[in-house]
Amino acid sequence: MRIKKLELRGFKSFPNKTEIVISPRITIVVGPNGCGKTNIFEGILFALGEKRAENLRGNAWQDLIFSGNDKMSRSGTAEVAIVLEENDEEFEIRRKIYRDGRVENYINGEYISHVKWNDRIYEIFPQGKGYALFKNEDIERIIMDAPKVLKELIHSAA
Amino acid sequence: MRIKKLELRGFKSFPNKTEIVISPRITIVVGPNGCGKTNIFEGILFALGEKRAENLRGNAWQDLIFSGNDKMSRSGTAEVAIVLEENDEEFEIRRKIYRDGRVENYINGEYISHVKWNDRIYEIFPQGKGYALFKNEDIERIIMDAPKVLKELIHSAA
Amino acid sequence: AKKRFFNLYNNFKENIKEVADNLLKGDIQIELENPDDPLNSEFVIKASPFGKRVRAIALLSGGERALLALSIIFALHQVSPVPFCVLDEVDAALDDANTLRFVEFIKKLSYSTQLFIITHNKRTMESGDILYGVSMEDGISRVFSLRLEEIS
Amino acid sequence: AKKRFFNLYNNFKENIKEVADNLLKGDIQIELENPDDPLNSEFVIKASPFGKRVRAIALLSGGERALLALSIIFALHQVSPVPFCVLDEVDAALDDANTLRFVEFIKKLSYSTQLFIITHNKRTMESGDILYGVSMEDGISRVFSLRLEEIS
Ligand SMILES: Nc1ncnc2c1ncn2[C@@H]1O[C@H](COP(=O)(O)OP(=O)(O)OP(=O)(O)O)[C@@H](O)[C@H]1O
Ligand SMILES: Nc1ncnc2c1ncn2[C@@H]1O[C@H](COP(=O)(O)OP(=O)(O)OP(=O)(O)O)[C@@H](O)[C@H]1O
Ligand SMILES: [Mg+2]
Ligand SMILES: [Mg+2]
């Protein structure tokens, strides 16, 4: 299982459709403060099923839609898609946010309920994403939670 | 009012007496991870009246005494002193931690009660030290507390 | 009393605007949550870098938050000065351009305020007039004087 | 069941010891809070860099904590692998020597795990095979492909 590419459209500071091809090994992202790097990170979190807008620095889902400025008007929706490859087969997971705060999920372009969608994500990350995607601010939390996480992991694997 | 020098002895990773002359303008401290830089920062916090060992990464005051290793045995006490200059006159504030967790305070070598000592520190920092000494981890707290701090500051100055 | 309050309040707003221009390269707005009851009202802080319309503090990036915190500190300092300021790796999240602004700022500040700065950043290092290196051997820390030529 | 538990438990202790040797350059000890009741006991983590006797996690430095967190992540990964790992500026607190260790480590890891890494650090940058630069103009972010020659 690997990620092939990431697409952002109308998501946070990415109003235009942006496609990011992901290396099979190491992909690096650099840029000045405030240019949008963590927004990309949050796009991936969102695509993989983040349940709370607050974890993506928004008060509500619609805060994650490009808010517009003098040069470009606000976007109507925010979309993030990830193309994954598993056993030589590609499939795309996509999520869309509407201005009324509704979030819709799609697999290979087909609308799918939140429940079915969570099951699919769980197949990719059986232990949850908390330990595969993290940022500098998570370091303390990782250290503090480690004894509990470790106990759960060892017991569930045993 | 300015700091002239800082002295550490038996404090955290500084078992030997260490004197650090402070520049009237900019003093820089560098070094690899874990070498003792934040320990110096905590030494200054301690000398200026930190009330809780937990804020200096200790569970109790005696945790701040050099704990010893194969090369050097544990220290009996931890001491931090700061020499200040005010109106062409120098004075020294010193604090000492004993293994039983007792903390004693001295001004110019003379033992002084905690209350009197706090008054003296308050003269140096009438608004409290929270906004003069801070580290990377304090950035969120500074932003979150700013509205309240601002209100208090403006009202107390008015 | 109301007059004195607004005097200081507006004064501070100007302080922080000037700091924000130079350090954050953005706007920092201080507002009263309750303008009809100014003396009891809570304060609200909004910030946005130049060219960005978003004002919510929650949406600022890591580096922008560091600069916002520093702007607040330095603006507070103008209202209520302290004799010295001790900073421990507060420049960790800053990119090159912002590090230069930070260094310019602390150089100005150092004329009126003593600064003691712990850093891993070479630019910040170069701003110092006394430089110390700390090393640890066998769990024991030692402090050495450094000259700037040796480092750069 | 008790046998399976101890099997995995000891396995993990070995995993994290190996990671700790290479990344943290120290010891990480996993213990049972309650050795007489292993299947219900909570876990305790102690860590200390080589040469230092202090074991309390509270006393570790900023950079040491970052390495400890990374060691935990990578050791967990060996027990329960995930297909890809996304890191946002997790190397911010590392000095030069530790950055090199971190880079060595992720290079090895990348043979079995896809890595997507956001960084300000030049060494980390150099480890990538696909490099993107992000810039913002008028509040709009754009992504560019970069070649390594242009940067170093
Ligand atoms: N909904 C939105 N619409 C438009 N712009 C947004 C939106 N949400 C966030 N932004 C902008 O995105 C910027 C933050 O980007 P991000 O956090 O990705 O920066 P970064 O590249 O990670 O920077 P750093 O290196 O400082 O961590 C902010 O300046 C904010 O104005
Ligand atoms: N009471 C003590 N006795 C002996 N050593 C101690 C004591 N307290 C802390 N230390 C040691 O001090 C070290 C931490 O030092 P410090 O936090 O100052 O590092 P630092 O230079 O700030 O590093 P970084 O750049 O990673 O922030 C730890 O390795 C710890 O073992
Ligand atoms: Mg960021
Ligand atoms: Mg430190």
XYZ file of N, CA and C and ligand atoms in Angstrom, chain A residues 12-13 31-40 57 63-68, chain C residues 49 52 54 59-64 93, chain D residues 88-89 120 136 139, ligand 1:
133
model
N -8.019 25.486 2.495
C -7.177 26.470 3.201
C -6.517 27.404 2.185
N -5.195 27.488 2.108
C -4.568 28.492 1.247
C -4.321 27.993 -0.170
N 9.753 25.626 2.586
C 9.183 26.926 2.239
C 9.189 27.845 3.445
N 9.000 29.147 3.237
C 9.046 30.101 4.341
C 7.869 29.943 5.302
N 7.953 30.660 6.444
C 6.862 30.613 7.428
C 5.559 31.069 6.773
N 4.501 30.364 7.055
C 3.176 30.805 6.626
C 2.848 30.546 5.174
N 3.697 29.828 4.438
C 3.452 29.648 3.003
C 2.431 28.558 2.716
N 2.160 27.657 3.684
C 1.144 26.638 3.440
C 1.570 25.196 3.660
N 2.752 24.957 4.225
C 3.241 23.576 4.394
C 2.361 22.780 5.365
N 2.073 23.350 6.525
C 1.248 22.619 7.489
C -0.168 22.457 6.958
N -0.599 23.398 6.113
C -1.905 23.248 5.467
C -1.938 21.965 4.632
N -0.822 21.649 3.968
C -0.730 20.398 3.189
C -0.829 19.201 4.140
N -6.959 23.244 12.961
C -6.939 24.686 13.228
C -8.151 25.431 12.664
N -14.405 26.637 7.929
C -13.206 27.475 8.065
C -12.060 26.953 7.210
N -12.188 25.687 6.786
C -11.100 25.089 6.022
C -11.230 25.372 4.517
N -12.292 26.082 4.139
C -12.459 26.460 2.734
C -11.681 27.757 2.512
N -10.975 27.848 1.388
C -10.224 29.061 1.066
C -11.112 30.294 1.266
N -10.662 31.226 2.124
C -11.557 32.302 2.563
C -11.555 33.520 1.667
N -10.707 33.494 0.645
C -10.749 34.615 -0.297
C -10.009 35.849 0.188
N -0.877 38.316 8.804
C 0.284 38.781 8.049
C -0.194 39.601 6.846
N -2.726 38.773 3.742
C -3.665 37.682 4.048
C -4.869 38.283 4.742
N -7.248 36.507 6.352
C -7.682 35.764 7.538
C -7.139 36.393 8.804
N -5.553 30.289 12.876
C -5.087 29.862 11.556
C -3.635 30.228 11.268
N -2.971 30.960 12.177
C -1.579 31.348 11.931
C -0.658 30.136 11.933
N 0.436 30.244 11.155
C 1.399 29.133 11.096
C 2.304 29.140 12.326
N 3.098 28.079 12.452
C 4.030 27.950 13.579
C 4.963 29.147 13.716
N 5.565 29.532 12.602
C 6.486 30.664 12.617
C 5.769 31.985 12.881
N 4.573 32.128 12.330
C 3.791 33.353 12.549
C 3.398 33.487 14.021
N 11.315 28.222 15.374
C 10.348 28.005 14.287
C 10.489 29.007 13.148
N 5.853 16.750 10.304
C 5.848 18.205 10.103
C 6.793 18.872 11.085
N 8.005 19.217 10.594
C 9.003 19.952 11.378
C 9.358 19.274 12.706
N 12.488 22.716 7.793
C 13.238 23.938 7.485
C 14.728 23.589 7.413
N 3.918 31.514 -1.094
C 2.602 32.128 -1.012
C 2.663 33.556 -1.552
N -1.786 35.639 -0.462
C -2.568 34.685 0.313
C -2.853 33.367 -0.393
N -9.261 28.962 5.018
C -8.177 29.652 4.680
N -8.220 30.505 3.628
C -7.122 31.205 3.252
N -5.922 31.145 3.884
C -5.829 30.320 4.952
C -6.936 29.533 5.395
N -6.541 28.814 6.466
C -5.252 29.134 6.688
N -4.822 30.043 5.788
C -3.504 30.666 5.726
O -2.492 29.683 5.736
C -1.362 30.222 6.428
C -0.758 29.170 7.321
O -0.129 28.236 6.572
P 0.688 27.042 7.227
O 0.299 26.857 8.643
O 0.569 25.886 6.326
O 2.169 27.613 7.173
P 3.542 26.823 7.229
O 4.077 26.759 5.852
O 3.348 25.539 7.947
O 4.487 27.797 8.058
P 5.519 27.536 9.259
O 6.836 27.235 8.655
O 5.529 28.833 9.988
O 4.984 26.411 10.101
C -1.824 31.332 7.300
O -1.097 32.497 6.996
C -3.274 31.518 6.962
O -3.522 32.864 6.682
